[in-house]
Amino acid sequence: MSKLKNRLTILREQKGWSKVETARRLGLNATSTYGNWEYGIREPDIEMLRHISMVFDVSVDYLIGQKDDSDYKPSELEKNLDIAKSLEKIRENIRFEESIQLDAKTVRPEVTQFIDDTIVFLLNQAKALNQTTEEQE
């Protein structure tokens, strides 16, 4: 997977993310873990490769150098809408973007937190309701 380190660097730079930001978006506790992947010291496991491919919206084959086409978009292949995944993506966006807007006005941090908390609440309520519905069937 010698191409992996180069592809990670290229993809991160295309997004304009620092290594710290990328590690946060990947859910890593240690920035050094991500840094080790970019430097080629270590490699992520297959589950993390899949997660990385989703975050950067490229295929695992592209990440590891099996394909040179980065136009493949896993997000475009989703045929069944998973509302939980969609809402998690929204949560990720509002947590990590510098300037969030609502009706063309910058959103204050406490409002961003309120939106995030509300999404979590809605997800939990919907999951509980869905579980109850499934048990009744």
PDB file of C-alpha atoms in Angstrom:
ATOM      1  CA  MET A   1       0.000   0.000   0.000  1.00  0.00           C
ATOM      2  CA  SER A   2       2.829   2.396  -0.795  1.00  0.00           C
ATOM      3  CA  LYS A   3       0.459   4.679  -2.720  1.00  0.00           C
ATOM      4  CA  LEU A   4      -1.782   5.031   0.319  1.00  0.00           C
ATOM      5  CA  LYS A   5       0.391   7.621   2.042  1.00  0.00           C
ATOM      6  CA  ASN A   6       0.534   9.790  -1.083  1.00  0.00           C
ATOM      7  CA  ARG A   7      -3.183   9.508  -1.732  1.00  0.00           C
ATOM      8  CA  LEU A   8      -4.004  10.431   1.862  1.00  0.00           C
ATOM      9  CA  THR A   9      -1.853  13.548   1.591  1.00  0.00           C
ATOM     10  CA  ILE A  10      -3.355  14.551  -1.760  1.00  0.00           C
ATOM     11  CA  LEU A  11      -6.939  14.023  -0.611  1.00  0.00           C
ATOM     12  CA  ARG A  12      -6.378  15.888   2.648  1.00  0.00           C
ATOM     13  CA  GLU A  13      -4.766  18.820   0.863  1.00  0.00           C
ATOM     14  CA  GLN A  14      -7.576  18.916  -1.723  1.00  0.00           C
ATOM     15  CA  LYS A  15     -10.036  19.315   1.143  1.00  0.00           C
ATOM     16  CA  GLY A  16      -7.858  22.010   2.710  1.00  0.00           C
ATOM     17  CA  TRP A  17      -7.682  20.087   5.980  1.00  0.00           C
ATOM     18  CA  SER A  18      -4.773  19.915   8.382  1.00  0.00           C
ATOM     19  CA  LYS A  19      -3.649  16.549   9.741  1.00  0.00           C
ATOM     20  CA  VAL A  20      -5.299  17.434  13.045  1.00  0.00           C
ATOM     21  CA  GLU A  21      -8.585  18.249  11.282  1.00  0.00           C
ATOM     22  CA  THR A  22      -8.429  15.047   9.230  1.00  0.00           C
ATOM     23  CA  ALA A  23      -7.769  12.951  12.340  1.00  0.00           C
ATOM     24  CA  ARG A  24     -10.782  14.569  14.035  1.00  0.00           C
ATOM     25  CA  ARG A  25     -13.017  13.916  11.038  1.00  0.00           C
ATOM     26  CA  LEU A  26     -11.907  10.277  11.053  1.00  0.00           C
ATOM     27  CA  GLY A  27     -12.748   9.992  14.751  1.00  0.00           C
ATOM     28  CA  LEU A  28      -9.159   9.358  15.808  1.00  0.00           C
ATOM     29  CA  ASN A  29      -8.097  10.257  19.332  1.00  0.00           C
ATOM     30  CA  ALA A  30      -4.455  10.661  18.374  1.00  0.00           C
ATOM     31  CA  THR A  31      -3.386  12.871  15.491  1.00  0.00           C
ATOM     32  CA  SER A  32      -0.159  10.861  15.364  1.00  0.00           C
ATOM     33  CA  THR A  33      -2.122   7.827  14.157  1.00  0.00           C
ATOM     34  CA  TYR A  34      -3.172   9.680  11.033  1.00  0.00           C
ATOM     35  CA  GLY A  35       0.299  11.206  10.653  1.00  0.00           C
ATOM     36  CA  ASN A  36       1.841   7.728  10.748  1.00  0.00           C
ATOM     37  CA  TRP A  37      -0.403   6.700   7.846  1.00  0.00           C
ATOM     38  CA  GLU A  38       0.626   9.716   5.776  1.00  0.00           C
ATOM     39  CA  TYR A  39       4.300   9.112   6.522  1.00  0.00           C
ATOM     40  CA  GLY A  40       3.947   5.424   5.628  1.00  0.00           C
ATOM     41  CA  ILE A  41       5.040   4.265   9.092  1.00  0.00           C
ATOM     42  CA  ARG A  42       1.813   2.375   9.698  1.00  0.00           C
ATOM     43  CA  GLU A  43      -1.312   1.504   7.728  1.00  0.00           C
ATOM     44  CA  PRO A  44      -4.965   1.586   8.751  1.00  0.00           C
ATOM     45  CA  ASP A  45      -6.928  -1.641   9.079  1.00  0.00           C
ATOM     46  CA  ILE A  46      -9.576  -2.551   6.514  1.00  0.00           C
ATOM     47  CA  GLU A  47     -12.457  -1.084   8.523  1.00  0.00           C
ATOM     48  CA  MET A  48     -10.628   2.223   8.846  1.00  0.00           C
ATOM     49  CA  LEU A  49      -9.777   2.165   5.126  1.00  0.00           C
ATOM     50  CA  ARG A  50     -13.485   1.864   4.426  1.00  0.00           C
ATOM     51  CA  HIS A  51     -14.209   4.760   6.785  1.00  0.00           C
ATOM     52  CA  ILE A  52     -11.459   6.886   5.185  1.00  0.00           C
ATOM     53  CA  SER A  53     -12.929   6.174   1.754  1.00  0.00           C
ATOM     54  CA  MET A  54     -16.331   7.402   2.928  1.00  0.00           C
ATOM     55  CA  VAL A  55     -14.909  10.575   4.492  1.00  0.00           C
ATOM     56  CA  PHE A  56     -12.953  11.439   1.333  1.00  0.00           C
ATOM     57  CA  ASP A  57     -15.675   9.996  -0.955  1.00  0.00           C
ATOM     58  CA  VAL A  58     -13.305   7.797  -2.949  1.00  0.00           C
ATOM     59  CA  SER A  59     -13.014   4.030  -3.297  1.00  0.00           C
ATOM     60  CA  VAL A  60     -10.774   1.866  -1.143  1.00  0.00           C
ATOM     61  CA  ASP A  61      -9.214   0.678  -4.423  1.00  0.00           C
ATOM     62  CA  TYR A  62      -8.196   4.255  -5.164  1.00  0.00           C
ATOM     63  CA  LEU A  63      -6.766   4.726  -1.654  1.00  0.00           C
ATOM     64  CA  ILE A  64      -4.525   1.669  -1.883  1.00  0.00           C
ATOM     65  CA  GLY A  65      -3.462   2.302  -5.469  1.00  0.00           C
ATOM     66  CA  GLN A  66      -5.411  -0.444  -7.219  1.00  0.00           C
ATOM     67  CA  LYS A  67      -7.194   2.169  -9.350  1.00  0.00           C
ATOM     68  CA  ASP A  68      -6.075   5.576 -10.505  1.00  0.00           C
ATOM     69  CA  ASP A  69      -9.598   6.927 -10.945  1.00  0.00           C
ATOM     70  CA  SER A  70     -10.699   9.014  -7.960  1.00  0.00           C
ATOM     71  CA  ASP A  71     -14.021   9.945  -9.570  1.00  0.00           C
ATOM     72  CA  TYR A  72     -15.743   6.958  -7.958  1.00  0.00           C
ATOM     73  CA  LYS A  73     -18.041   8.288  -5.239  1.00  0.00           C
ATOM     74  CA  PRO A  74     -19.378   5.849  -2.629  1.00  0.00           C
ATOM     75  CA  SER A  75     -21.922   8.491  -1.632  1.00  0.00           C
ATOM     76  CA  GLU A  76     -23.509   8.261  -5.095  1.00  0.00           C
ATOM     77  CA  LEU A  77     -23.985   4.497  -4.759  1.00  0.00           C
ATOM     78  CA  GLU A  78     -26.297   4.693  -1.752  1.00  0.00           C
ATOM     79  CA  LYS A  79     -29.588   3.388  -3.072  1.00  0.00           C
ATOM     80  CA  ASN A  80     -31.422   3.093   0.240  1.00  0.00           C
ATOM     81  CA  LEU A  81     -31.588   6.322   2.151  1.00  0.00           C
ATOM     82  CA  ASP A  82     -30.323   5.733   5.664  1.00  0.00           C
ATOM     83  CA  ILE A  83     -31.524   8.778   7.539  1.00  0.00           C
ATOM     84  CA  ALA A  84     -29.159   8.040  10.436  1.00  0.00           C
ATOM     85  CA  LYS A  85     -26.145   8.200   8.098  1.00  0.00           C
ATOM     86  CA  SER A  86     -27.444  11.378   6.490  1.00  0.00           C
ATOM     87  CA  LEU A  87     -27.979  13.074   9.835  1.00  0.00           C
ATOM     88  CA  GLU A  88     -24.555  11.948  11.064  1.00  0.00           C
ATOM     89  CA  LYS A  89     -23.028  13.542   7.970  1.00  0.00           C
ATOM     90  CA  ILE A  90     -24.859  16.784   8.791  1.00  0.00           C
ATOM     91  CA  ARG A  91     -23.592  16.587  12.375  1.00  0.00           C
ATOM     92  CA  GLU A  92     -20.043  16.100  11.108  1.00  0.00           C
ATOM     93  CA  ASN A  93     -20.360  19.098   8.812  1.00  0.00           C
ATOM     94  CA  ILE A  94     -21.683  21.460  11.450  1.00  0.00           C
ATOM     95  CA  ARG A  95     -19.135  20.353  14.048  1.00  0.00           C
ATOM     96  CA  PHE A  96     -16.090  20.819  11.835  1.00  0.00           C
ATOM     97  CA  GLU A  97     -16.891  23.702   9.532  1.00  0.00           C
ATOM     98  CA  GLU A  98     -15.584  27.099  10.548  1.00  0.00           C
ATOM     99  CA  SER A  99     -18.462  29.196   9.274  1.00  0.00           C
ATOM    100  CA  ILE A 100     -21.958  27.741   9.402  1.00  0.00           C
ATOM    101  CA  GLN A 101     -24.790  29.866   8.105  1.00  0.00           C
ATOM    102  CA  LEU A 102     -28.526  29.888   8.650  1.00  0.00           C
ATOM    103  CA  ASP A 103     -30.600  32.123   6.384  1.00  0.00           C
ATOM    104  CA  ALA A 104     -27.368  33.813   5.185  1.00  0.00           C
ATOM    105  CA  LYS A 105     -26.346  34.716   8.753  1.00  0.00           C
ATOM    106  CA  THR A 106     -23.412  33.225  10.636  1.00  0.00           C
ATOM    107  CA  VAL A 107     -24.510  30.765  13.307  1.00  0.00           C
ATOM    108  CA  ARG A 108     -23.173  31.299  16.814  1.00  0.00           C
ATOM    109  CA  PRO A 109     -21.407  28.334  18.486  1.00  0.00           C
ATOM    110  CA  GLU A 110     -24.224  27.818  21.006  1.00  0.00           C
ATOM    111  CA  VAL A 111     -26.730  27.575  18.148  1.00  0.00           C
ATOM    112  CA  THR A 112     -24.515  25.045  16.375  1.00  0.00           C
ATOM    113  CA  GLN A 113     -24.429  23.018  19.611  1.00  0.00           C
ATOM    114  CA  PHE A 114     -28.212  23.270  19.902  1.00  0.00           C
ATOM    115  CA  ILE A 115     -28.634  21.951  16.347  1.00  0.00           C
ATOM    116  CA  ASP A 116     -26.220  19.091  17.029  1.00  0.00           C
ATOM    117  CA  ASP A 117     -27.981  18.184  20.298  1.00  0.00           C
ATOM    118  CA  THR A 118     -31.358  18.301  18.555  1.00  0.00           C
ATOM    119  CA  ILE A 119     -30.178  15.949  15.807  1.00  0.00           C
ATOM    120  CA  VAL A 120     -28.916  13.481  18.434  1.00  0.00           C
ATOM    121  CA  PHE A 121     -32.242  13.711  20.275  1.00  0.00           C
ATOM    122  CA  LEU A 122     -34.237  13.161  17.066  1.00  0.00           C
ATOM    123  CA  LEU A 123     -32.107  10.186  16.073  1.00  0.00           C
ATOM    124  CA  ASN A 124     -32.516   8.551  19.467  1.00  0.00           C
ATOM    125  CA  GLN A 125     -36.283   9.141  19.481  1.00  0.00           C
ATOM    126  CA  ALA A 126     -36.673   7.828  15.930  1.00  0.00           C
ATOM    127  CA  LYS A 127     -34.619   4.707  16.720  1.00  0.00           C
ATOM    128  CA  ALA A 128     -36.703   4.019  19.829  1.00  0.00           C
ATOM    129  CA  LEU A 129     -39.955   4.524  17.932  1.00  0.00           C
ATOM    130  CA  ASN A 130     -38.757   2.332  15.075  1.00  0.00           C
ATOM    131  CA  GLN A 131     -37.726  -0.395  17.543  1.00  0.00           C
ATOM    132  CA  THR A 132     -41.156  -0.299  19.173  1.00  0.00           C
ATOM    133  CA  THR A 133     -42.860  -0.501  15.774  1.00  0.00           C
ATOM    134  CA  GLU A 134     -40.732  -3.502  14.738  1.00  0.00           C
ATOM    135  CA  GLU A 135     -41.529  -5.336  17.980  1.00  0.00           C
ATOM    136  CA  GLN A 136     -45.273  -4.889  17.401  1.00  0.00           C
ATOM    137  CA  GLU A 137     -45.137  -6.420  13.911  1.00  0.00           C
TER     138      GLU A 137
END
